[in-house]
CSV table of C-alpha atoms and ligand atoms in Angstrom, one decimal:
chain,number,residue,atom,x,y,z
A,1,MET,CA,5.9,12.8,-16.4
A,2,LEU,CA,5.0,15.5,-13.9
A,3,ILE,CA,3.3,14.2,-10.7
A,4,LEU,CA,2.0,16.2,-7.8
A,5,ILE,CA,1.9,14.6,-4.4
A,6,ALA,CA,-0.5,16.3,-2.1
A,7,ASN,CA,-0.1,15.9,1.8
A,8,PRO,CA,-3.2,17.6,3.6
A,9,GLY,CA,-2.9,17.8,7.4
A,10,SER,CA,-5.4,19.3,9.9
A,11,THR,CA,-4.0,22.8,9.8
A,12,SER,CA,-1.3,22.4,7.1
A,13,TYR,CA,-1.0,21.4,3.5
A,14,LYS,CA,2.2,20.3,2.0
A,15,SER,CA,2.7,19.5,-1.8
A,16,LYS,CA,5.8,18.4,-4.0
A,17,LEU,CA,6.1,18.3,-7.8
A,18,PHE,CA,8.1,15.4,-9.0
A,19,GLU,CA,9.4,14.7,-12.7
A,20,THR,CA,9.1,10.8,-12.5
A,21,ASP,CA,12.1,10.5,-14.9
A,22,GLY,CA,14.8,10.4,-12.2
A,23,MET,CA,12.3,11.0,-9.5
A,24,LYS,CA,13.5,14.8,-9.3
A,25,CYS,CA,11.5,17.0,-7.0
A,26,LEU,CA,10.8,20.3,-9.2
A,27,TYR,CA,8.8,22.3,-6.6
A,28,GLN,CA,7.8,22.2,-3.0
A,29,CYS,CA,5.3,24.1,-1.1
A,30,SER,CA,4.2,24.2,2.4
A,31,VAL,CA,1.2,26.0,3.8
A,32,GLU,CA,0.8,26.4,7.4
A,33,ARG,CA,-1.5,28.1,9.6
A,34,ILE,CA,-4.6,27.5,7.5
A,35,GLY,CA,-7.6,29.6,9.0
A,36,ASP,CA,-5.1,31.9,11.4
A,37,LYS,CA,-5.0,35.6,11.0
A,38,GLN,CA,-1.8,35.1,9.3
A,39,GLY,CA,-0.7,32.1,7.2
A,40,ILE,CA,2.8,30.9,6.2
A,41,VAL,CA,3.5,29.9,2.8
A,42,THR,CA,7.1,28.5,2.1
A,43,TYR,CA,8.2,27.3,-1.4
A,44,THR,CA,11.1,26.3,-3.5
A,45,PHE,CA,11.8,25.5,-6.9
A,46,ASN,CA,14.4,23.0,-8.2
A,47,ASP,CA,15.8,22.8,-4.6
A,48,GLY,CA,16.6,26.6,-4.9
A,49,GLN,CA,16.3,29.2,-2.2
A,50,ALA,CA,13.3,28.9,0.1
A,51,ILE,CA,10.9,31.9,-0.3
A,52,THR,CA,8.3,32.5,2.5
A,53,VAL,CA,5.2,34.7,2.0
A,54,GLU,CA,2.5,35.2,4.7
A,55,PRO,CA,-0.8,35.9,3.3
A,56,VAL,CA,-4.1,35.1,5.1
A,57,ILE,CA,-5.0,31.7,4.2
A,58,GLU,CA,-8.8,31.6,4.9
A,59,ASP,CA,-9.4,27.8,4.3
A,60,TYR,CA,-8.4,24.7,2.5
A,61,HIS,CA,-9.5,25.8,-0.9
A,62,SER,CA,-7.1,29.0,-0.6
A,63,ALA,CA,-4.4,27.0,0.6
A,64,ILE,CA,-4.5,24.4,-2.6
A,65,LYS,CA,-5.1,27.6,-4.8
A,66,ILE,CA,-2.2,29.4,-3.7
A,67,THR,CA,0.0,26.4,-3.9
A,68,LEU,CA,-1.0,25.8,-7.6
A,69,ASP,CA,-0.7,29.6,-8.4
A,70,ILE,CA,2.7,29.6,-7.4
A,71,LEU,CA,3.6,26.3,-9.2
A,72,GLN,CA,2.1,27.9,-12.4
A,73,GLN,CA,5.0,30.4,-12.4
A,74,GLN,CA,7.3,27.7,-13.7
A,75,PHE,CA,5.1,24.7,-14.8
A,76,PRO,CA,1.7,24.9,-16.4
A,77,VAL,CA,-0.7,23.1,-14.2
A,78,ASP,CA,-2.2,21.3,-17.2
A,79,SER,CA,1.1,19.5,-17.6
A,80,ILE,CA,0.7,17.7,-14.5
A,81,ALA,CA,-0.2,14.0,-15.3
A,82,ALA,CA,-1.9,13.0,-11.9
A,83,VAL,CA,-2.2,14.2,-8.2
A,84,GLY,CA,-1.2,11.5,-5.9
A,85,PHE,CA,-2.5,11.1,-2.3
A,86,LYS,CA,-1.6,8.7,0.9
A,87,VAL,CA,-5.2,8.1,1.8
A,88,VAL,CA,-6.0,5.9,5.0
A,89,ILE,CA,-8.9,3.4,4.5
A,90,ALA,CA,-11.8,2.8,2.6
A,91,LYS,CA,-14.5,-0.1,2.8
A,92,ASP,CA,-13.5,-3.0,0.2
A,93,VAL,CA,-11.0,-0.8,-1.5
A,94,SER,CA,-7.2,-0.8,-1.0
A,95,GLY,CA,-4.1,-0.6,-3.1
A,96,CYS,CA,-3.3,2.2,-5.5
A,97,VAL,CA,-6.5,3.4,-7.2
A,98,GLU,CA,-8.1,6.3,-9.1
A,99,LEU,CA,-10.3,8.2,-6.5
A,100,THR,CA,-13.4,8.0,-8.3
A,101,GLU,CA,-16.8,8.8,-6.8
A,102,ASP,CA,-17.1,5.1,-5.8
A,103,VAL,CA,-13.8,5.1,-3.9
A,104,LEU,CA,-14.9,8.4,-2.1
A,105,ASP,CA,-18.2,6.9,-1.0
A,106,ALA,CA,-16.2,4.0,0.2
A,107,MET,CA,-13.8,6.3,2.2
A,108,ASN,CA,-16.9,7.9,3.6
A,109,GLU,CA,-18.3,4.7,4.8
A,110,TYR,CA,-15.3,3.9,7.1
A,111,MET,CA,-14.8,7.7,8.0
A,112,VAL,CA,-15.4,6.4,11.6
A,113,MET,CA,-12.0,4.7,11.5
A,114,ALA,CA,-9.9,7.7,10.9
A,115,PRO,CA,-12.2,10.7,11.2
A,116,VAL,CA,-9.7,13.4,11.1
A,117,HIS,CA,-7.5,12.3,8.2
A,118,THR,CA,-10.3,10.9,6.1
A,119,GLN,CA,-12.2,14.2,6.3
A,120,VAL,CA,-9.2,16.3,5.5
A,121,TYR,CA,-8.4,14.2,2.4
A,122,LEU,CA,-11.9,14.2,1.1
A,123,THR,CA,-11.9,18.0,1.4
A,124,ALA,CA,-8.7,18.4,-0.5
A,125,ILE,CA,-9.6,15.9,-3.2
A,126,GLU,CA,-13.0,17.9,-3.7
A,127,ILE,CA,-11.0,21.0,-4.2
A,128,PHE,CA,-8.6,19.6,-6.6
A,129,ARG,CA,-11.3,18.1,-8.7
A,130,ASP,CA,-12.7,21.5,-8.9
A,131,LEU,CA,-9.5,23.2,-9.6
A,132,MET,CA,-8.1,20.5,-12.0
A,133,PRO,CA,-11.1,18.7,-13.4
A,134,ASP,CA,-9.2,17.0,-16.1
A,135,THR,CA,-6.4,15.5,-14.0
A,136,PRO,CA,-6.6,12.1,-12.5
A,137,MET,CA,-6.6,11.9,-8.6
A,138,ILE,CA,-4.8,8.7,-7.6
A,139,GLY,CA,-4.7,7.4,-4.0
A,140,LEU,CA,-2.3,5.0,-2.4
A,141,PHE,CA,-4.2,3.4,0.7
A,142,GLU,CA,-2.1,3.1,4.1
A,143,THR,CA,-3.7,-0.4,4.3
A,144,ALA,CA,-2.3,-1.6,0.9
A,145,PHE,CA,1.1,-2.9,2.1
A,146,HIS,CA,-0.6,-5.1,4.5
A,147,SER,CA,-3.0,-6.9,2.1
A,148,ALA,CA,-1.0,-10.3,2.1
A,149,ILE,CA,-1.7,-10.6,6.0
A,150,THR,CA,-3.2,-14.1,6.5
A,151,GLN,CA,-6.8,-14.6,8.1
A,152,GLU,CA,-5.6,-16.1,11.4
A,153,LYS,CA,-3.7,-12.7,12.0
A,154,TYR,CA,-6.5,-10.5,10.7
A,155,LEU,CA,-9.7,-12.1,12.3
A,156,TYR,CA,-11.1,-10.8,15.6
A,157,GLY,CA,-13.2,-13.0,17.8
A,158,ILE,CA,-16.5,-11.6,17.1
A,159,PRO,CA,-19.3,-13.4,15.1
A,160,TYR,CA,-17.9,-14.2,11.6
A,161,GLU,CA,-21.0,-12.6,9.9
A,162,PHE,CA,-19.9,-9.2,11.3
A,163,TYR,CA,-16.5,-9.7,9.6
A,164,ARG,CA,-18.4,-10.6,6.2
A,165,LYS,CA,-21.1,-8.0,6.6
A,166,TYR,CA,-19.1,-5.0,7.7
A,167,GLY,CA,-15.4,-6.1,7.0
A,168,ILE,CA,-14.5,-5.8,10.7
A,169,ARG,CA,-10.9,-7.2,10.9
A,170,LYS,CA,-7.5,-6.1,11.1
A,171,TYR,CA,-6.3,-4.0,8.1
A,172,GLY,CA,-3.0,-2.3,9.3
A,173,PHE,CA,-1.9,1.4,8.6
A,174,HIS,CA,1.4,3.2,8.0
A,175,GLY,CA,1.9,1.1,5.0
A,176,ALA,CA,3.8,3.7,3.1
A,177,SER,CA,6.2,4.0,5.8
A,178,HIS,CA,6.9,0.5,6.5
A,179,ARG,CA,7.1,-0.4,2.8
A,180,TYR,CA,9.9,2.3,2.5
A,181,ILE,CA,11.7,0.8,5.3
A,182,ALA,CA,11.6,-2.7,3.6
A,183,HIS,CA,13.0,-1.0,0.3
A,184,ARG,CA,15.7,1.0,2.2
A,185,ILE,CA,17.0,-2.0,4.2
A,186,ALA,CA,17.3,-4.3,1.1
A,187,GLU,CA,18.9,-1.4,-0.8
A,188,GLN,CA,21.1,-0.1,1.6
A,189,TYR,CA,22.0,-2.7,4.3
A,190,ASN,CA,21.2,-6.0,2.5
A,191,GLY,CA,23.1,-5.9,-0.6
A,192,GLY,CA,20.0,-5.0,-2.7
A,193,ASP,CA,18.2,-8.3,-1.6
A,194,SER,CA,14.9,-8.1,-0.2
A,195,ASN,CA,14.9,-11.5,1.2
A,196,CYS,CA,15.3,-10.9,4.9
A,197,ARG,CA,13.3,-10.4,7.9
A,198,ILE,CA,12.4,-6.8,9.5
A,199,ILE,CA,10.6,-5.6,12.3
A,200,SER,CA,9.8,-2.1,11.6
A,201,CYS,CA,9.0,0.3,14.4
A,202,HIS,CA,7.1,3.5,13.1
A,203,LEU,CA,7.0,5.6,16.3
A,204,GLY,CA,5.9,9.2,16.3
A,205,GLY,CA,2.5,11.0,17.1
A,206,SER,CA,0.9,7.8,15.7
A,207,SER,CA,2.9,4.6,16.0
A,208,SER,CA,2.9,1.0,14.8
A,209,VAL,CA,5.2,-2.1,14.5
A,210,CYS,CA,5.3,-4.3,11.3
A,211,ALA,CA,6.7,-7.7,10.8
A,212,ILE,CA,8.1,-7.9,7.2
A,213,LYS,CA,9.2,-10.9,5.4
A,214,ASN,CA,10.9,-10.8,2.2
A,215,GLY,CA,9.6,-7.4,1.4
A,216,VAL,CA,6.0,-8.3,2.2
A,217,SER,CA,4.1,-7.4,5.6
A,218,ILE,CA,3.0,-10.4,7.4
A,219,ASP,CA,1.7,-8.8,10.5
A,220,THR,CA,1.2,-5.3,12.0
A,221,SER,CA,0.1,-3.7,15.3
A,222,MET,CA,-2.8,-1.4,14.2
A,223,GLY,CA,-6.1,-3.1,13.5
A,224,MET,CA,-9.2,-2.1,11.8
A,225,SER,CA,-8.5,1.5,12.8
A,226,PRO,CA,-5.3,3.3,13.3
A,227,GLN,CA,-6.5,3.9,16.9
A,228,SER,CA,-5.4,0.6,18.1
A,229,GLY,CA,-2.1,-1.1,18.7
A,230,LEU,CA,0.5,0.8,20.5
A,231,LEU,CA,-0.5,3.9,22.5
A,232,ASN,CA,-0.7,7.1,20.2
A,233,ALA,CA,0.0,10.7,21.2
A,234,LYS,CA,-3.8,11.2,22.2
A,235,ARG,CA,-5.4,8.1,20.9
A,236,VAL,CA,-5.9,5.1,22.9
A,237,GLY,CA,-4.2,1.9,21.3
A,238,ASP,CA,-5.3,-1.6,22.5
A,239,LEU,CA,-7.9,-1.5,25.3
A,240,ASP,CA,-10.0,-4.3,26.7
A,241,PRO,CA,-13.6,-4.0,25.1
A,242,PHE,CA,-15.2,-4.7,28.4
A,243,ALA,CA,-13.3,-2.2,30.3
A,244,LEU,CA,-14.7,0.1,27.5
A,245,LEU,CA,-18.2,-0.9,28.2
A,246,TYR,CA,-17.7,-0.5,32.1
A,247,LEU,CA,-16.4,3.0,31.4
A,248,MET,CA,-19.1,4.1,29.3
A,249,GLU,CA,-21.7,2.8,31.7
A,250,LYS,CA,-20.0,4.4,34.8
A,251,GLU,CA,-19.4,7.9,33.0
A,252,ASN,CA,-22.6,7.6,31.2
A,253,LEU,CA,-20.9,8.5,27.9
A,254,SER,CA,-22.5,8.7,24.5
A,255,ILE,CA,-20.6,7.2,21.5
A,256,ALA,CA,-19.5,10.7,20.6
A,257,GLN,CA,-18.3,11.4,24.1
A,258,THR,CA,-16.5,8.1,24.0
A,259,ARG,CA,-14.9,8.7,20.6
A,260,GLU,CA,-13.6,12.0,22.0
A,261,VAL,CA,-12.1,10.4,25.0
A,262,LEU,CA,-10.4,7.7,23.1
A,263,SER,CA,-9.1,9.8,20.2
A,264,ASP,CA,-8.2,13.3,21.9
A,265,LYS,CA,-7.8,12.6,25.6
A,266,SER,CA,-6.2,9.1,25.8
A,267,GLY,CA,-2.8,7.6,24.7
A,268,VAL,CA,0.3,9.2,26.1
A,269,LEU,CA,-1.5,12.3,26.8
A,270,GLY,CA,-4.0,10.5,28.8
A,271,ILE,CA,-1.6,8.5,31.0
A,272,SER,CA,0.6,11.6,31.5
A,273,GLY,CA,-1.7,14.3,31.8
A,274,ILE,CA,0.9,16.5,30.2
A,275,SER,CA,1.3,16.0,26.7
A,276,GLY,CA,1.2,13.6,23.6
A,277,ASP,CA,4.4,15.0,22.5
A,278,PHE,CA,7.5,12.8,23.7
A,279,ARG,CA,9.8,15.7,24.1
A,280,ASP,CA,7.6,17.2,26.8
A,281,ILE,CA,7.3,13.6,28.5
A,282,GLU,CA,10.9,13.0,28.4
A,283,ASP,CA,11.6,16.6,30.1
A,284,ALA,CA,8.8,15.9,32.6
A,285,MET,CA,10.0,12.4,33.5
A,286,LEU,CA,13.6,13.7,34.0
A,287,ALA,CA,12.2,16.4,36.3
A,288,GLY,CA,10.6,13.6,38.4
A,289,ASP,CA,7.1,13.5,37.2
A,290,LEU,CA,5.7,10.0,37.7
A,291,GLN,CA,2.9,9.9,35.3
A,292,ALA,CA,5.1,11.1,32.7
A,293,ARG,CA,7.4,8.2,33.6
A,294,ALA,CA,4.6,5.8,33.6
A,295,ALA,CA,3.4,7.1,29.9
A,296,PHE,CA,6.8,6.6,28.8
A,297,ASN,CA,7.4,3.2,30.0
A,298,THR,CA,3.9,2.0,29.1
A,299,PHE,CA,4.6,3.0,25.5
A,300,ALA,CA,8.1,1.5,25.6
A,301,TYR,CA,6.7,-1.7,26.8
A,302,TYR,CA,3.9,-2.0,24.2
A,303,ALA,CA,6.6,-1.5,21.7
A,304,LYS,CA,8.7,-4.2,23.2
A,305,ARG,CA,5.6,-6.5,23.4
A,306,TYR,CA,5.1,-6.3,19.6
A,307,VAL,CA,8.8,-6.5,18.9
A,308,GLY,CA,8.5,-9.8,20.9
A,309,GLU,CA,5.5,-10.9,19.1
A,310,TYR,CA,7.0,-10.5,15.7
A,311,LEU,CA,10.2,-12.2,16.7
A,312,ALA,CA,7.9,-15.4,17.3
A,313,THR,CA,6.0,-14.6,14.0
A,314,LEU,CA,9.1,-14.3,11.9
A,315,ASN,CA,11.2,-17.1,13.9
A,316,SER,CA,13.7,-14.2,14.9
A,317,THR,CA,14.6,-11.2,12.6
A,318,ASP,CA,17.5,-10.0,10.6
A,319,PHE,CA,16.8,-6.2,11.3
A,320,ILE,CA,14.9,-4.0,13.8
A,321,VAL,CA,14.4,-0.6,12.4
A,322,PHE,CA,13.4,2.6,14.2
A,323,THR,CA,11.6,5.5,12.1
A,324,ALA,CA,9.4,8.5,12.4
A,325,GLY,CA,9.9,11.5,14.8
A,326,LEU,CA,10.2,9.4,18.0
A,327,GLY,CA,12.1,6.4,16.4
A,328,GLN,CA,14.4,8.6,14.7
A,329,ASN,CA,15.1,11.0,17.7
A,330,SER,CA,14.9,9.5,21.0
A,331,PRO,CA,17.9,7.4,22.0
A,332,LEU,CA,16.2,6.7,25.4
A,333,MET,CA,12.8,5.3,23.9
A,334,ARG,CA,15.1,3.0,21.8
A,335,LYS,CA,17.2,1.9,24.7
A,336,THR,CA,14.2,1.3,26.9
A,337,ILE,CA,12.6,-0.7,24.3
A,338,LEU,CA,15.3,-2.9,23.4
A,339,ASP,CA,17.1,-3.2,26.9
A,340,ASN,CA,17.9,-6.6,28.1
A,341,MET,CA,17.2,-8.6,24.8
A,342,GLY,CA,20.7,-10.0,24.5
A,343,ASN,CA,19.3,-13.6,24.8
A,344,LEU,CA,17.3,-12.9,21.7
A,345,ASN,CA,20.4,-11.8,19.7
A,346,ILE,CA,19.4,-8.3,20.0
A,347,ILE,CA,22.4,-6.1,21.3
A,348,LEU,CA,22.1,-2.3,21.1
A,349,ASP,CA,25.4,-0.4,21.2
A,350,ASP,CA,24.7,2.3,23.6
A,351,GLU,CA,27.5,4.7,22.3
A,352,LYS,CA,26.1,4.3,18.7
A,353,ASN,CA,22.4,4.9,19.9
A,354,ASN,CA,23.4,7.9,22.0
A,355,LEU,CA,25.2,9.7,19.2
A,356,ASN,CA,21.6,9.7,17.5
A,357,PRO,CA,22.4,9.3,13.8
A,358,SER,CA,20.2,10.6,11.2
A,359,GLU,CA,20.6,7.2,9.5
A,360,GLY,CA,22.8,4.1,10.3
A,361,LEU,CA,23.2,1.1,12.3
A,362,ILE,CA,23.1,1.3,16.1
A,363,SER,CA,23.6,-2.4,17.0
A,364,THR,CA,27.1,-3.7,18.4
A,365,ASP,CA,29.3,-5.1,15.5
A,366,ASP,CA,28.7,-8.6,16.8
A,367,SER,CA,24.9,-8.2,17.5
A,368,PRO,CA,23.3,-11.0,15.2
A,369,VAL,CA,20.1,-8.8,14.7
A,370,LYS,CA,21.1,-5.5,13.1
A,371,ILE,CA,19.4,-2.6,14.7
A,372,ALA,CA,19.0,0.6,12.4
A,373,VAL,CA,17.7,4.2,12.4
A,374,ILE,CA,16.3,5.2,9.1
A,375,PRO,CA,14.3,8.4,8.3
A,376,THR,CA,11.1,7.3,6.5
A,377,ASN,CA,10.1,8.6,3.0
A,378,GLU,CA,6.5,7.9,2.4
A,379,GLU,CA,6.2,10.4,-0.5
A,380,TRP,CA,8.9,8.3,-2.3
A,381,VAL,CA,6.4,5.3,-1.9
A,382,VAL,CA,3.4,7.0,-3.1
A,383,LEU,CA,5.3,8.6,-6.0
A,384,GLN,CA,6.5,5.1,-7.1
A,385,ALA,CA,2.9,3.6,-6.7
A,386,VAL,CA,1.2,6.4,-8.8
A,387,THR,CA,4.1,6.2,-11.4
A,388,GLN,CA,3.3,2.4,-11.6
A,389,TYR,CA,-0.4,3.0,-11.8
A,390,LEU,CA,-0.2,5.6,-14.8
A,391,GLN,CA,2.1,3.1,-16.6
B,401,LIG,P1,3.4,12.2,13.0
B,401,LIG,O1,3.5,10.9,13.6
B,401,LIG,O2,2.6,13.1,14.3
B,401,LIG,O3,3.0,12.4,11.9
B,401,LIG,P2,6.2,12.4,13.4
B,401,LIG,O4,6.6,11.1,12.9
B,401,LIG,O5,7.3,13.5,13.1
B,401,LIG,O6,5.0,12.9,13.2
B,401,LIG,O7,6.4,12.4,14.9
B,401,LIG,C1,6.3,13.5,15.9
B,401,LIG,C2,6.5,13.1,17.3
B,401,LIG,O8,7.8,12.4,17.7
B,401,LIG,C3,6.3,14.2,18.3
B,401,LIG,O9,5.1,14.3,18.8
B,401,LIG,C4,7.1,13.6,19.5
B,401,LIG,O10,6.4,12.7,20.1
B,401,LIG,C5,8.2,12.7,18.8
B,401,LIG,N1,9.6,13.3,18.8
B,401,LIG,C6,10.0,14.0,17.6
B,401,LIG,N2,11.3,14.6,18.2
B,401,LIG,C7,11.7,14.1,19.1
B,401,LIG,C8,12.7,14.2,20.1
B,401,LIG,N3,13.9,14.8,19.7
B,401,LIG,N4,12.6,13.5,21.3
B,401,LIG,C9,11.6,12.7,21.6
B,401,LIG,N5,10.5,12.6,20.6
B,401,LIG,C10,10.5,13.3,19.7
């Protein structure tokens, strides 16, 4: 069976065609600079040589169309059984579902939780429906992996009727990534056994920590929206709600202006005043910039705090895993987060950490808690879920 996994970003669009028998990638295509004077389209068939062309890609419709036109050179588009998406959140809908009109309405209802991502997905789904009207569109929601989180962990301290009326509670995100980490740890580091405790740290432009017990998420740091929990690149993370009211009053901010401050001007960028990218932050910090250091240390402390919280929730842990752009590439961040936790049986091996493996253990041989770096593979999770859905 052929399944196309579509991954729309705000100025890019990536997709991969898989044969589910053997989970082989037959075609991949990345379209960048959508809306620029010149686009960049890079594609390969069957892991062969990458070909790049640079046509103008006016909009999202052109991006998806060119990807399908190239695909058509070797595979008839009508042989594709389904298109799979890693969607973010919808009111009262989670799991892996067909993206029907009702589901799209439910995504629209919670648009405010993840405006940029949800809008891009809705646009892409609409275009696919136009170009491939007979092919089912299937979405795996990022909230799905956290569906077993129990009530005392997901309720907020607001009137219960608001939880009932509007669904205001913690949902959690990065579900595909944390699920992959649970799978990979079981497969590669725990003899094929998913019965273990994992603290999974997905640290990138957007970050979350997840407590996983026997393959199931039992708590995670993001809440009702992906704007909460750890600081993100430009998004706020946890913030005292009364500090927010005070700020709105003092600066006379409207809801739209407040949203802009919280989602585009806050987080690591907000504290550092330099950038939301940790490569810039580390450079500036090493050059002596104090605000960059403050951003770095604040982020690291948030992460340490969540690791501590989940050590309590899980009654210790067997593995701590770092994944995503920052987690996989910054020995300094990993060291700062896990520094001085020997009494909690967590001992980082500085030499292994500094070698910065693309994947592997970075704890000392005698550390009771194993620390690992694992590249995430969210597509694999979406592909598995869509395949299962279609069976
Ligand atoms: P996103 O979360 O934006 O989808 P990634 O998981 O790839 O994407 O994370 C990207 C982020 O990871 C960058 O913005 C940067 O902060 C961080 N990062 C990537 N490479 C490095 C590196 N070598 N050193 C420090 N930080 C890095």
